[in-house]
Amino acid sequence: MSIKNAFYAQSGGVTAVINASACGVIETARKHSDKIGTVYAGRNGIIGALTEELIDTSQESEEDISALKHTPSGGFGSCRFKLKSLEENRREYERLIKVFKAHNIGYFFYNGGGDSADTCYKVSQLSEKMGYPVQAIHVPKTVDNDLPITDNCPGFGSVAKYIAVSTLEASFDVRSMAATSTKIFVIEVMGRHAGWIAAAGALVEDYDIPVLTLFPEIAFDKEKFLIKVDAKVKEHGFCTICVSEGAHYPDGSFLAEQGTRDSFGHAQLGGAAPVVANMIKDALGYKYHWAVADYLQRSARHLASESDVLQAYALGEAAVEKALEGKNSIMPTVVRESSSPYRWSIGEAPLSEVANVEKMMPVDFISEDGFGITEKCKEYLYPLIKGEAYPPYDDNGMPAYVTMKNMTVEKKLDTFEL
Amino acid sequence: MSIKNAFYAQSGGVTAVINASACGVIETARKHSDKIGTVYAGRNGIIGALTEELIDTSQESEEDISALKHTPSGGFGSCRFKLKSLEENRREYERLIKVFKAHNIGYFFYNGGGDSADTCYKVSQLSEKMGYPVQAIHVPKTVDNDLPITDNCPGFGSVAKYIAVSTLEASFDVRSMAATSTKIFVIEVMGRHAGWIAAAGALVEDYDIPVLTLFPEIAFDKEKFLIKVDAKVKEHGFCTICVSEGAHYPDGSFLAEQGTRDSFGHAQLGGAAPVVANMIKDALGYKYHWAVADYLQRSARHLASESDVLQAYALGEAAVEKALEGKNSIMPTVVRESSSPYRWSIGEAPLSEVANVEKMMPVDFISEDGFGITEKCKEYLYPLIKGEAYPPYDDNGMPAYVTMKNMTVEKKLDTFEL
């Protein structure tokens, strides 16, 4: 039997460093060309496997693959496409195996969050049953930082750094104007279910910024919040608020959905930030500004955390090395050895324990009043935003990000309807 | 007569590099301690002069003053406070002169935009008439880039770099998800009257990003815009839109004001970005994301343009040097010697020609269809975003920004009611 090829796919929302993991996978596979043949990448993620649109990464130059390490987004395309359960749609899983078989693919590297860990797990189980064993390794990625077992998820550290730094900068700005102008600055951050990213905004407290954070973990108490805001402004002259997009009222309704209607009566026009800003203005009369970072935060490779970039690469590298050791149905993880000084190593977790498990913020990471973070949380966060890993810039002053050629190989199978 | 002291104040909205100009003023004055005494800074800008709250910058260490060069915001505080005309409120101008006289201040360095250039001009005129001559020098600063004569204004280059890079990064993100998810990304940028900052977003066109820009200079044509958006999505699979906060309909009403109402019926809740995003969704059905950068853009010292930082410092330095040459009622300017390679020098403009003149984007900087920029505009913009001037970071992974002691000297005059 000839040496097997590998398949790599990016899944779900992309990050500033998911391409660093891709780089780790491809560069490491290239180093072992005696054991791994071509690395195919799914065009637009797993959909590319189903539709047999396999990008031949061997057509990409060494320089371009290396440049993935400093390029945000998904270089081969990603998608939001969750395979249904085996019972509901066995056909999709069987198609995957069929495509892998047709292209002599023996390694499946799936780079994503909880859903893709689940898919990865099922592929490894089913492939065995179908008599075409595939080694399925999951490479963790998610800005939401909600995968279990691993200390953190690549993508999160860079978003956290961006939000911490941006919140600090905007707060400095407001501080210098507050005497006669804006007193309230509201920044809205990602995280519908978990407040990890919002927690990063709360770090500015250590830099003398009065800040209140609204987590999705804590039901919003408007009265208590407004009292806190007023106290901060009265003491410091201004107040910064970091609100998670998932902040919600006790009844579960999102702040972002409250009372915003466009001229057609459609809801959800605004984000949580303008709602919070207006609420403060109405109750306390303070002048405000607000920002919604949205995709700027998860794509901000220009301010990536060095820890994050190194770990993203190392996890891609480890995925290939573990595959070559014969491992299957696992996810390489980040193991924290020490917070100060920060030391980490690569471990592994069985996919059976990763799939469908969501890691929430520990209760003892949120301060007692519910509007801030604890020392324990800070000790966890700082190492993840440590160090700067700047991309190179071109002569224009723009970052030198790479765009892949993304040439697909010839199809061998019939068309597959998604 | 003993050597004269100097007064320095920051005016209006702060920037990522206004403190670099402060650093240039103070460091250069310190080098000439045989000719210039203490540099006093106005606490919260010109208000600090009126209320006699004069910060003694000699109390700040060499290291802290040097750190201003890489610290965003206004280190001594700024304000939005426009002195009325001489006819309307001669009292304020006379108070300024009185405070200057009381503290032996012979140099007035005012760091701001159009309004402060005007104030600076009047102070120099009035002080002469009142028999206490003050050399008034204006140091240009404004993210809006709307001061005349100078090639550009410190603060603008860094915002432009931030917007160009952020728009590129978010567009890469959307590009990699567009096949199955978000197809429209809208970023809202500052610039109520002039489209300079929006123009920076349009630069991503050179990096293969389909982008449409909405300038305040061009009345918004909804129908034409939607046709353009649809064509971009059909050709490229996605489209980025960079909308200026000042974008408006032919009747002058801002897009940001259209149809957004909170539960109390208050307008102006949302920004222009969500309005544009929803408009596209309603007409074309494309899934969108939007971001409002707000203060993140003008405080983003972490991504400052090197050209901008160097010029901000050089203009502060030149202000002091020109004062020592006996100059009065002028503003040092940036003179562009060449765009490629980029070469610039410091010139000067009489304040009489600067005050109350607003520089708009030249018509030939906007493309014929009104949704983009011309090669001429790009040739102008790229040098201004050239080079990176990163701040130092601490062990936590946070930028090492400085906070001044801001100790004021004893008051010598009666209280002044603002």
Coordinates of N, CA and C in Angstrom, one line a residue, chain A residues 12-15 44 47 71-75 77-80 161-162 164-170 172-182 185 187 190 203-204 206-207 222 258-264 266-271 274-275 278 282 287-296 298-303 382-383 385-388 390-391 393-399 401-403, chain B residues 12-15 44 47 71-75 77-80 161-162 164-170 172-182 185 187 190 203-204 206-207 222 258-264 266-271 274-275 278 282 287-296 298-303 382-383 385-388 390-391 393-399 401-403:
Chain A
G12 N -16.0 26.4 11.0 CA -16.6 27.5 11.8 C -16.0 28.8 11.6
G13 N -16.3 29.7 12.5 CA -15.7 31.1 12.5 C -14.2 31.0 12.5
V14 N -13.6 31.8 11.6 CA -12.1 31.8 11.5 C -11.5 32.7 12.6
T15 N -10.2 32.7 12.7 CA -9.6 33.5 13.7 C -8.3 34.1 13.2
N44 N -13.5 25.7 1.5 CA -14.6 26.0 2.4 C -14.9 25.0 3.4
I47 N -17.2 21.1 3.7 CA -18.0 21.1 2.4 C -17.2 20.7 1.2
T71 N -1.0 35.2 8.7 CA -2.2 35.7 7.9 C -3.5 35.3 8.6
P72 N -4.3 36.3 8.9 CA -5.6 35.9 9.6 C -6.6 35.3 8.6
S73 N -7.7 34.9 9.1 CA -8.8 34.3 8.3 C -8.5 32.8 8.0
G74 N -9.3 32.2 7.2 CA -9.1 30.8 6.8 C -8.6 30.7 5.3
G75 N -7.4 30.4 5.2 CA -6.7 30.4 3.9 C -7.3 29.6 2.8
G77 N -10.6 28.6 3.1 CA -12.1 28.8 3.2 C -12.6 27.9 4.4
S78 N -13.6 28.4 5.1 CA -14.2 27.7 6.2 C -15.7 27.7 5.9
C79 N -16.4 27.0 6.8 CA -17.9 27.1 6.7 C -18.5 26.8 8.0
R80 N -19.8 27.3 8.1 CA -20.6 26.9 9.2 C -21.5 25.8 8.7
K161 N -6.1 39.6 23.6 CA -5.1 40.7 23.6 C -5.7 41.9 22.9
Y162 N -6.4 41.7 21.8 CA -6.9 42.8 21.0 C -8.0 43.6 21.9
A164 N -8.3 43.6 25.2 CA -7.7 44.2 26.4 C -7.0 45.5 25.9
V165 N -6.2 45.5 24.9 CA -5.4 46.6 24.4 C -6.4 47.7 23.9
S166 N -7.4 47.3 23.1 CA -8.3 48.3 22.5 C -9.1 49.0 23.6
T167 N -9.5 48.2 24.6 CA -10.3 48.8 25.7 C -9.4 49.8 26.5
L168 N -8.2 49.4 26.7 CA -7.3 50.3 27.4 C -7.1 51.6 26.6
E169 N -6.8 51.5 25.3 CA -6.6 52.7 24.5 C -7.8 53.6 24.5
A170 N -9.0 53.0 24.2 CA -10.2 53.9 24.2 C -10.5 54.5 25.5
F172 N -8.2 55.4 27.8 CA -7.2 56.5 27.9 C -7.8 57.7 27.2
D173 N -8.3 57.5 26.0 CA -8.9 58.5 25.2 C -10.0 59.2 26.0
V174 N -11.0 58.4 26.5 CA -12.1 59.0 27.2 C -11.6 59.7 28.5
R175 N -10.7 59.1 29.2 CA -10.2 59.7 30.4 C -9.7 61.2 30.1
S176 N -9.0 61.3 29.0 CA -8.5 62.7 28.7 C -9.5 63.7 28.2
M177 N -10.7 63.2 27.9 CA -11.7 64.1 27.5 C -12.9 64.3 28.5
A178 N -12.9 63.4 29.5 CA -14.1 63.3 30.4 C -14.5 64.5 31.1
A179 N -13.6 65.4 31.4 CA -13.9 66.5 32.2 C -15.0 67.4 31.6
T180 N -14.9 67.5 30.2 CA -15.9 68.3 29.6 C -16.7 67.6 28.5
S181 N -16.4 66.3 28.3 CA -17.1 65.6 27.2 C -17.5 64.2 27.5
T182 N -17.2 63.3 26.7 CA -17.7 61.9 26.9 C -17.2 61.3 28.2
F185 N -17.8 55.0 27.9 CA -17.4 54.3 26.7 C -17.8 52.9 26.8
I187 N -17.8 49.2 25.0 CA -17.3 48.3 23.9 C -18.0 47.0 23.9
M190 N -17.4 39.8 21.4 CA -18.0 38.5 21.0 C -18.2 37.6 22.3
L203 N -9.5 43.3 32.2 CA -8.1 43.4 32.6 C -7.6 44.8 32.8
V204 N -8.3 45.8 32.1 CA -7.8 47.2 32.2 C -7.9 47.8 33.6
D206 N -6.5 46.7 36.0 CA -5.2 46.7 36.5 C -4.4 47.9 36.1
Y207 N -4.9 48.6 35.1 CA -4.2 49.8 34.5 C -5.0 51.1 34.9
K222 N -30.3 45.7 35.8 CA -30.2 47.1 35.3 C -30.0 48.1 36.5
Q258 N -33.1 44.4 22.7 CA -34.1 45.3 23.4 C -34.3 46.6 22.7
G259 N -35.6 46.7 22.2 CA -36.1 48.0 21.8 C -35.4 48.6 20.6
T260 N -34.6 47.9 19.8 CA -34.1 48.6 18.6 C -34.9 48.1 17.4
R261 N -35.5 49.0 16.7 CA -36.3 48.8 15.6 C -35.9 49.7 14.5
D262 N -35.8 49.1 13.3 CA -35.6 50.0 12.1 C -36.9 50.5 11.6
S263 N -36.9 51.2 10.5 CA -38.1 51.9 10.0 C -39.2 50.9 9.6
F264 N -38.8 49.6 9.4 CA -39.7 48.6 9.0 C -40.2 47.8 10.2
H266 N -38.2 46.0 12.1 CA -37.4 44.9 12.3 C -36.5 45.0 13.6
A267 N -36.4 44.0 14.4 CA -35.6 44.0 15.6 C -34.1 43.7 15.3
Q268 N -33.3 43.7 16.3 CA -31.9 43.3 16.2 C -31.1 44.2 15.3
L269 N -31.5 45.4 15.1 CA -30.7 46.3 14.2 C -29.4 46.6 14.9
G270 N -29.5 47.1 16.2 CA -28.3 47.5 16.9 C -27.7 46.4 17.6
G271 N -26.6 46.6 18.3 CA -25.9 45.7 19.1 C -26.2 46.0 20.6
P274 N -24.9 50.0 21.9 CA -25.7 51.2 21.8 C -26.9 51.1 22.8
V275 N -27.4 49.9 23.1 CA -28.5 49.8 24.0 C -28.0 50.2 25.4
N278 N -27.3 54.0 25.6 CA -28.5 54.8 25.7 C -29.2 54.7 27.1
D282 N -30.1 57.8 29.3 CA -31.4 58.0 29.8 C -31.5 58.2 31.3
K287 N -22.8 61.7 28.7 CA -22.5 61.6 27.3 C -21.7 60.3 27.1
Y288 N -22.0 59.7 26.0 CA -21.3 58.4 25.7 C -20.7 58.3 24.3
H289 N -19.9 57.3 24.2 CA -19.5 56.8 22.9 C -19.5 55.3 23.0
W290 N -19.8 54.6 21.8 CA -19.8 53.1 21.9 C -19.1 52.6 20.6
A291 N -18.6 51.4 20.7 CA -18.0 50.7 19.6 C -18.4 49.2 19.6
V292 N -18.6 48.7 18.4 CA -18.8 47.3 18.2 C -17.7 46.7 17.4
A293 N -16.9 45.9 18.0 CA -15.6 45.5 17.3 C -15.9 44.4 16.3
D294 N -16.9 43.6 16.6 CA -17.3 42.5 15.6 C -16.1 41.8 15.0
Y295 N -16.1 41.6 13.7 CA -15.0 40.8 13.1 C -13.6 41.4 13.3
L296 N -13.6 42.7 13.5 CA -12.3 43.4 13.7 C -11.5 42.6 14.8
R298 N -11.7 39.3 15.9 CA -11.2 38.0 15.7 C -10.3 37.9 14.5
S299 N -10.2 38.9 13.7 CA -9.3 38.9 12.5 C -8.0 39.8 12.8
A300 N -7.9 40.3 14.0 CA -6.8 41.3 14.2 C -5.5 40.7 14.3
R301 N -5.0 40.1 13.3 CA -3.7 39.4 13.3 C -2.6 40.4 13.6
H302 N -2.8 41.7 13.3 CA -1.8 42.8 13.5 C -1.4 42.9 15.0
L303 N -2.3 42.4 15.8 CA -2.0 42.5 17.3 C -2.1 41.1 17.9
Y382 N -3.5 36.6 31.6 CA -2.3 37.3 31.1 C -1.3 36.5 30.3
P383 N -1.0 35.2 30.7 CA -0.1 34.5 29.9 C -0.6 34.3 28.4
I385 N -2.1 36.4 26.6 CA -2.0 37.6 25.7 C -0.6 38.0 25.7
K386 N 0.3 37.2 26.2 CA 1.7 37.6 26.4 C 2.5 37.6 25.0
G387 N 3.2 38.6 24.8 CA 4.1 38.7 23.7 C 3.4 39.1 22.4
E388 N 4.2 39.7 21.5 CA 3.6 40.3 20.3 C 4.2 39.5 19.1
Y390 N 4.1 40.2 15.5 CA 3.7 41.1 14.4 C 3.9 40.4 13.0
P391 N 2.9 40.7 12.1 CA 3.1 40.2 10.7 C 4.1 41.2 10.0
Y393 N 5.2 43.8 7.1 CA 4.4 44.8 6.3 C 5.1 45.1 5.0
D394 N 4.3 45.5 4.0 CA 4.8 45.8 2.7 C 5.2 47.3 2.6
D395 N 5.7 47.7 1.5 CA 6.2 49.1 1.4 C 5.1 50.2 1.5
N396 N 3.9 49.7 1.3 CA 2.8 50.7 1.4 C 2.4 50.9 2.8
G397 N 2.9 50.1 3.7 CA 2.5 50.2 5.1 C 1.3 49.3 5.4
M398 N 1.1 48.3 4.5 CA 0.0 47.3 4.8 C 0.6 46.0 5.1
P399 N -0.1 45.2 5.9 CA 0.4 43.8 6.3 C 0.5 42.9 5.1
Y401 N -0.2 39.9 4.0 CA -1.0 38.7 4.2 C -1.0 37.9 2.8
V402 N -1.1 36.6 3.0 CA -1.0 35.8 1.8 C -2.4 35.3 1.3
T403 N -2.6 35.2 0.0 CA -3.8 34.6 -0.5 C -3.3 33.3 -1.3
Chain B
G12 N -9.4 69.6 21.6 CA -10.4 68.8 20.9 C -10.1 67.3 21.0
G13 N -10.7 66.6 20.1 CA -10.6 65.1 20.2 C -9.1 64.7 20.1
V14 N -8.8 63.8 21.0 CA -7.4 63.4 21.1 C -7.1 62.3 20.0
T15 N -5.8 62.0 19.8 CA -5.4 61.0 18.8 C -4.4 60.0 19.4
N44 N -6.7 69.6 31.1 CA -7.9 69.5 30.2 C -7.9 70.7 29.2
I47 N -9.0 75.0 29.0 CA -9.8 75.3 30.2 C -8.8 75.4 31.4
T71 N 2.3 56.8 23.8 CA 1.1 56.7 24.5 C 0.0 57.5 23.8
P72 N -1.1 56.8 23.6 CA -2.3 57.5 22.9 C -3.0 58.4 23.9
S73 N -4.0 59.1 23.4 CA -4.8 60.0 24.3 C -4.1 61.3 24.6
G74 N -4.7 62.2 25.4 CA -4.1 63.4 25.8 C -3.6 63.3 27.2
G75 N -2.3 63.3 27.3 CA -1.7 63.0 28.6 C -2.0 64.1 29.7
G77 N -4.8 65.9 29.4 CA -6.3 66.2 29.3 C -6.5 67.2 28.2
S78 N -7.6 67.0 27.5 CA -8.0 67.9 26.4 C -9.5 68.3 26.7
C79 N -10.0 69.1 25.8 CA -11.4 69.5 26.0 C -12.0 70.0 24.7
R80 N -13.3 69.9 24.6 CA -14.0 70.5 23.5 C -14.5 71.9 24.0
K161 N -4.1 54.1 8.9 CA -3.4 52.8 8.9 C -4.3 51.8 9.6
Y162 N -4.9 52.2 10.8 CA -5.7 51.3 11.5 C -6.9 50.9 10.7
A164 N -7.3 51.0 7.4 CA -6.9 50.2 6.2 C -6.6 48.8 6.6
V165 N -5.9 48.6 7.7 CA -5.5 47.2 8.1 C -6.7 46.5 8.6
S166 N -7.5 47.1 9.4 CA -8.6 46.5 10.0 C -9.6 46.1 9.0
T167 N -9.8 46.9 8.0 CA -10.8 46.6 6.9 C -10.2 45.4 6.1
L168 N -8.9 45.4 5.9 CA -8.3 44.3 5.1 C -8.5 43.0 5.9
E169 N -8.2 43.0 7.2 CA -8.3 41.8 8.0 C -9.7 41.3 8.1
A170 N -10.7 42.1 8.4 CA -12.1 41.7 8.4 C -12.6 41.2 7.1
F172 N -10.7 39.7 4.8 CA -10.1 38.4 4.7 C -11.0 37.4 5.4
D173 N -11.4 37.7 6.6 CA -12.3 36.9 7.4 C -13.5 36.5 6.6
V174 N -14.2 37.6 6.1 CA -15.5 37.4 5.4 C -15.3 36.6 4.2
R175 N -14.2 36.8 3.5 CA -13.9 36.1 2.2 C -13.8 34.6 2.5
S176 N -13.3 34.2 3.6 CA -13.1 32.8 3.9 C -14.4 32.1 4.4
M177 N -15.4 32.9 4.7 CA -16.7 32.3 5.2 C -17.8 32.5 4.2
A178 N -17.6 33.3 3.1 CA -18.7 33.9 2.3 C -19.5 32.8 1.6
A179 N -18.8 31.7 1.2 CA -19.5 30.7 0.4 C -20.8 30.2 1.1
T180 N -20.7 30.1 2.5 CA -21.9 29.6 3.2 C -22.4 30.5 4.2
S181 N -21.8 31.6 4.4 CA -22.2 32.5 5.6 C -22.2 34.0 5.2
T182 N -21.6 34.8 6.0 CA -21.6 36.2 5.8 C -21.0 36.7 4.5
F185 N -19.7 42.8 4.8 CA -19.1 43.4 6.0 C -19.1 44.9 5.9
I187 N -18.1 48.4 7.7 CA -17.3 49.1 8.8 C -17.6 50.6 8.7
M190 N -14.9 57.3 11.3 CA -15.1 58.7 11.6 C -15.0 59.6 10.4
L203 N -8.5 51.6 0.4 CA -7.2 51.1 -0.1 C -7.1 49.6 -0.3
V204 N -8.0 48.9 0.5 CA -8.0 47.4 0.4 C -8.3 46.9 -1.0
D206 N -6.7 47.5 -3.5 CA -5.4 47.1 -4.0 C -4.9 45.7 -3.5
Y207 N -5.7 45.2 -2.6 CA -5.4 43.9 -2.0 C -6.5 42.9 -2.4
K222 N -29.1 55.4 -3.0 CA -29.4 54.1 -2.5 C -29.5 53.0 -3.6
Q258 N -31.3 57.4 10.1 CA -32.4 56.9 9.5 C -33.1 55.7 10.2
G259 N -34.3 56.0 10.6 CA -35.1 54.8 11.1 C -34.7 54.1 12.3
T260 N -33.7 54.5 13.0 CA -33.4 53.8 14.2 C -34.0 54.5 15.4
R261 N -34.8 53.7 16.2 CA -35.5 54.3 17.3 C -35.4 53.3 18.4
D262 N -35.1 53.8 19.6 CA -35.1 52.9 20.8 C -36.5 52.8 21.3
S263 N -36.7 52.1 22.4 CA -38.1 51.8 22.9 C -38.8 53.1 23.4
F264 N -38.0 54.2 23.6 CA -38.6 55.4 24.0 C -38.8 56.3 22.8
H266 N -36.4 57.4 20.8 CA -35.3 58.3 20.6 C -34.6 57.9 19.3
A267 N -34.2 58.8 18.5 CA -33.4 58.6 17.3 C -31.9 58.4 17.6
Q268 N -31.2 58.1 16.6 CA -29.7 58.2 16.6 C -29.1 57.1 17.5
L269 N -29.9 56.0 17.8 CA -29.4 54.9 18.6 C -28.3 54.2 17.9
G270 N -28.5 53.9 16.6 CA -27.5 53.1 15.9 C -26.6 54.0 15.1
G271 N -25.6 53.4 14.5 CA -24.7 54.1 13.7 C -25.1 53.9 12.2
P274 N -25.0 49.7 10.9 CA -26.2 48.8 10.9 C -27.2 49.2 10.0
V275 N -27.4 50.5 9.7 CA -28.4 51.0 8.8 C -28.1 50.5 7.4
N278 N -28.5 46.6 7.2 CA -29.9 46.2 7.1 C -30.6 46.5 5.8
D282 N -32.3 43.8 3.5 CA -33.7 43.9 3.1 C -33.9 43.8 1.6
K287 N -26.5 37.9 4.0 CA -26.1 37.9 5.4 C -25.0 38.9 5.7
Y288 N -25.1 39.6 6.8 CA -24.1 40.6 7.0 C -23.5 40.6 8.4
H289 N -22.4 41.3 8.6 CA -21.8 41.7 9.9 C -21.4 43.1 9.8
W290 N -21.4 43.8 10.9 CA -21.0 45.2 10.8 C -20.2 45.6 12.1
A291 N -19.4 46.5 12.0 CA -18.5 47.0 13.1 C -18.6 48.5 13.1
V292 N -18.5 49.1 14.3 CA -18.4 50.5 14.5 C -17.1 50.7 15.3
A293 N -16.1 51.3 14.6 CA -14.8 51.3 15.3 C -14.7 52.5 16.3
D294 N -15.5 53.5 16.1 CA -15.5 54.7 17.0 C -14.1 55.0 17.6
Y295 N -14.0 55.2 18.9 CA -12.8 55.6 19.5 C -11.6 54.6 19.4
L296 N -12.0 53.3 19.1 CA -10.9 52.4 18.9 C -9.9 52.9 17.8
R298 N -9.2 56.1 16.7 CA -8.3 57.2 16.9 C -7.4 57.0 18.1
S299 N -7.6 56.0 18.9 CA -6.7 55.7 20.0 C -5.8 54.6 19.8
A300 N -5.8 54.0 18.6 CA -5.1 52.7 18.3 C -3.6 53.0 18.2
R301 N -3.0 53.4 19.2 CA -1.5 53.6 19.2 C -0.8 52.3 18.9
H302 N -1.4 51.2 19.2 CA -0.7 49.9 19.0 C -0.4 49.6 17.5
L303 N -1.1 50.4 16.6 CA -0.9 50.2 15.2 C -0.6 51.6 14.5
Y382 N -0.7 56.3 0.9 CA 0.2 55.3 1.3 C 1.4 55.8 2.2
P383 N 2.0 56.9 1.7 CA 3.2 57.4 2.5 C 2.8 57.7 4.0
I385 N 0.7 56.1 5.9 CA 0.4 54.9 6.7 C 1.7 54.0 6.7
K386 N 2.8 54.6 6.2 CA 4.0 53.8 6.0 C 4.7 53.6 7.4
G387 N 5.2 52.4 7.6 CA 6.0 52.1 8.7 C 5.2 51.8 10.0
E388 N 5.8 51.0 10.8 CA 5.1 50.7 12.1 C 6.0 51.3 13.2
Y390 N 5.7 50.6 16.9 CA 5.0 49.9 18.0 C 5.4 50.4 19.4
P391 N 4.4 50.5 20.3 CA 4.8 50.8 21.7 C 5.5 49.6 22.4
Y393 N 5.7 46.8 25.3 CA 4.7 46.1 26.1 C 5.3 45.6 27.4
D394 N 4.4 45.5 28.4 CA 4.9 45.0 29.7 C 4.9 43.4 29.7
D395 N 5.2 42.9 30.9 CA 5.3 41.4 31.0 C 3.9 40.7 30.9
N396 N 2.9 41.5 31.2 CA 1.5 40.9 31.0 C 1.1 40.8 29.6
G397 N 1.8 41.5 28.7 CA 1.3 41.5 27.3 C 0.5 42.7 27.0
M398 N 0.6 43.7 27.9 CA -0.2 45.0 27.7 C 0.8 46.1 27.3
P399 N 0.3 47.1 26.5 CA 1.2 48.2 26.1 C 1.6 49.0 27.4
Y401 N 1.8 52.1 28.4 CA 1.4 53.5 28.3 C 1.6 54.2 29.6
V402 N 1.9 55.5 29.5 CA 2.3 56.3 30.7 C 1.1 57.1 31.1
T403 N 0.9 57.3 32.4 CA 0.0 58.2 33.0 C 0.8 59.3 33.7

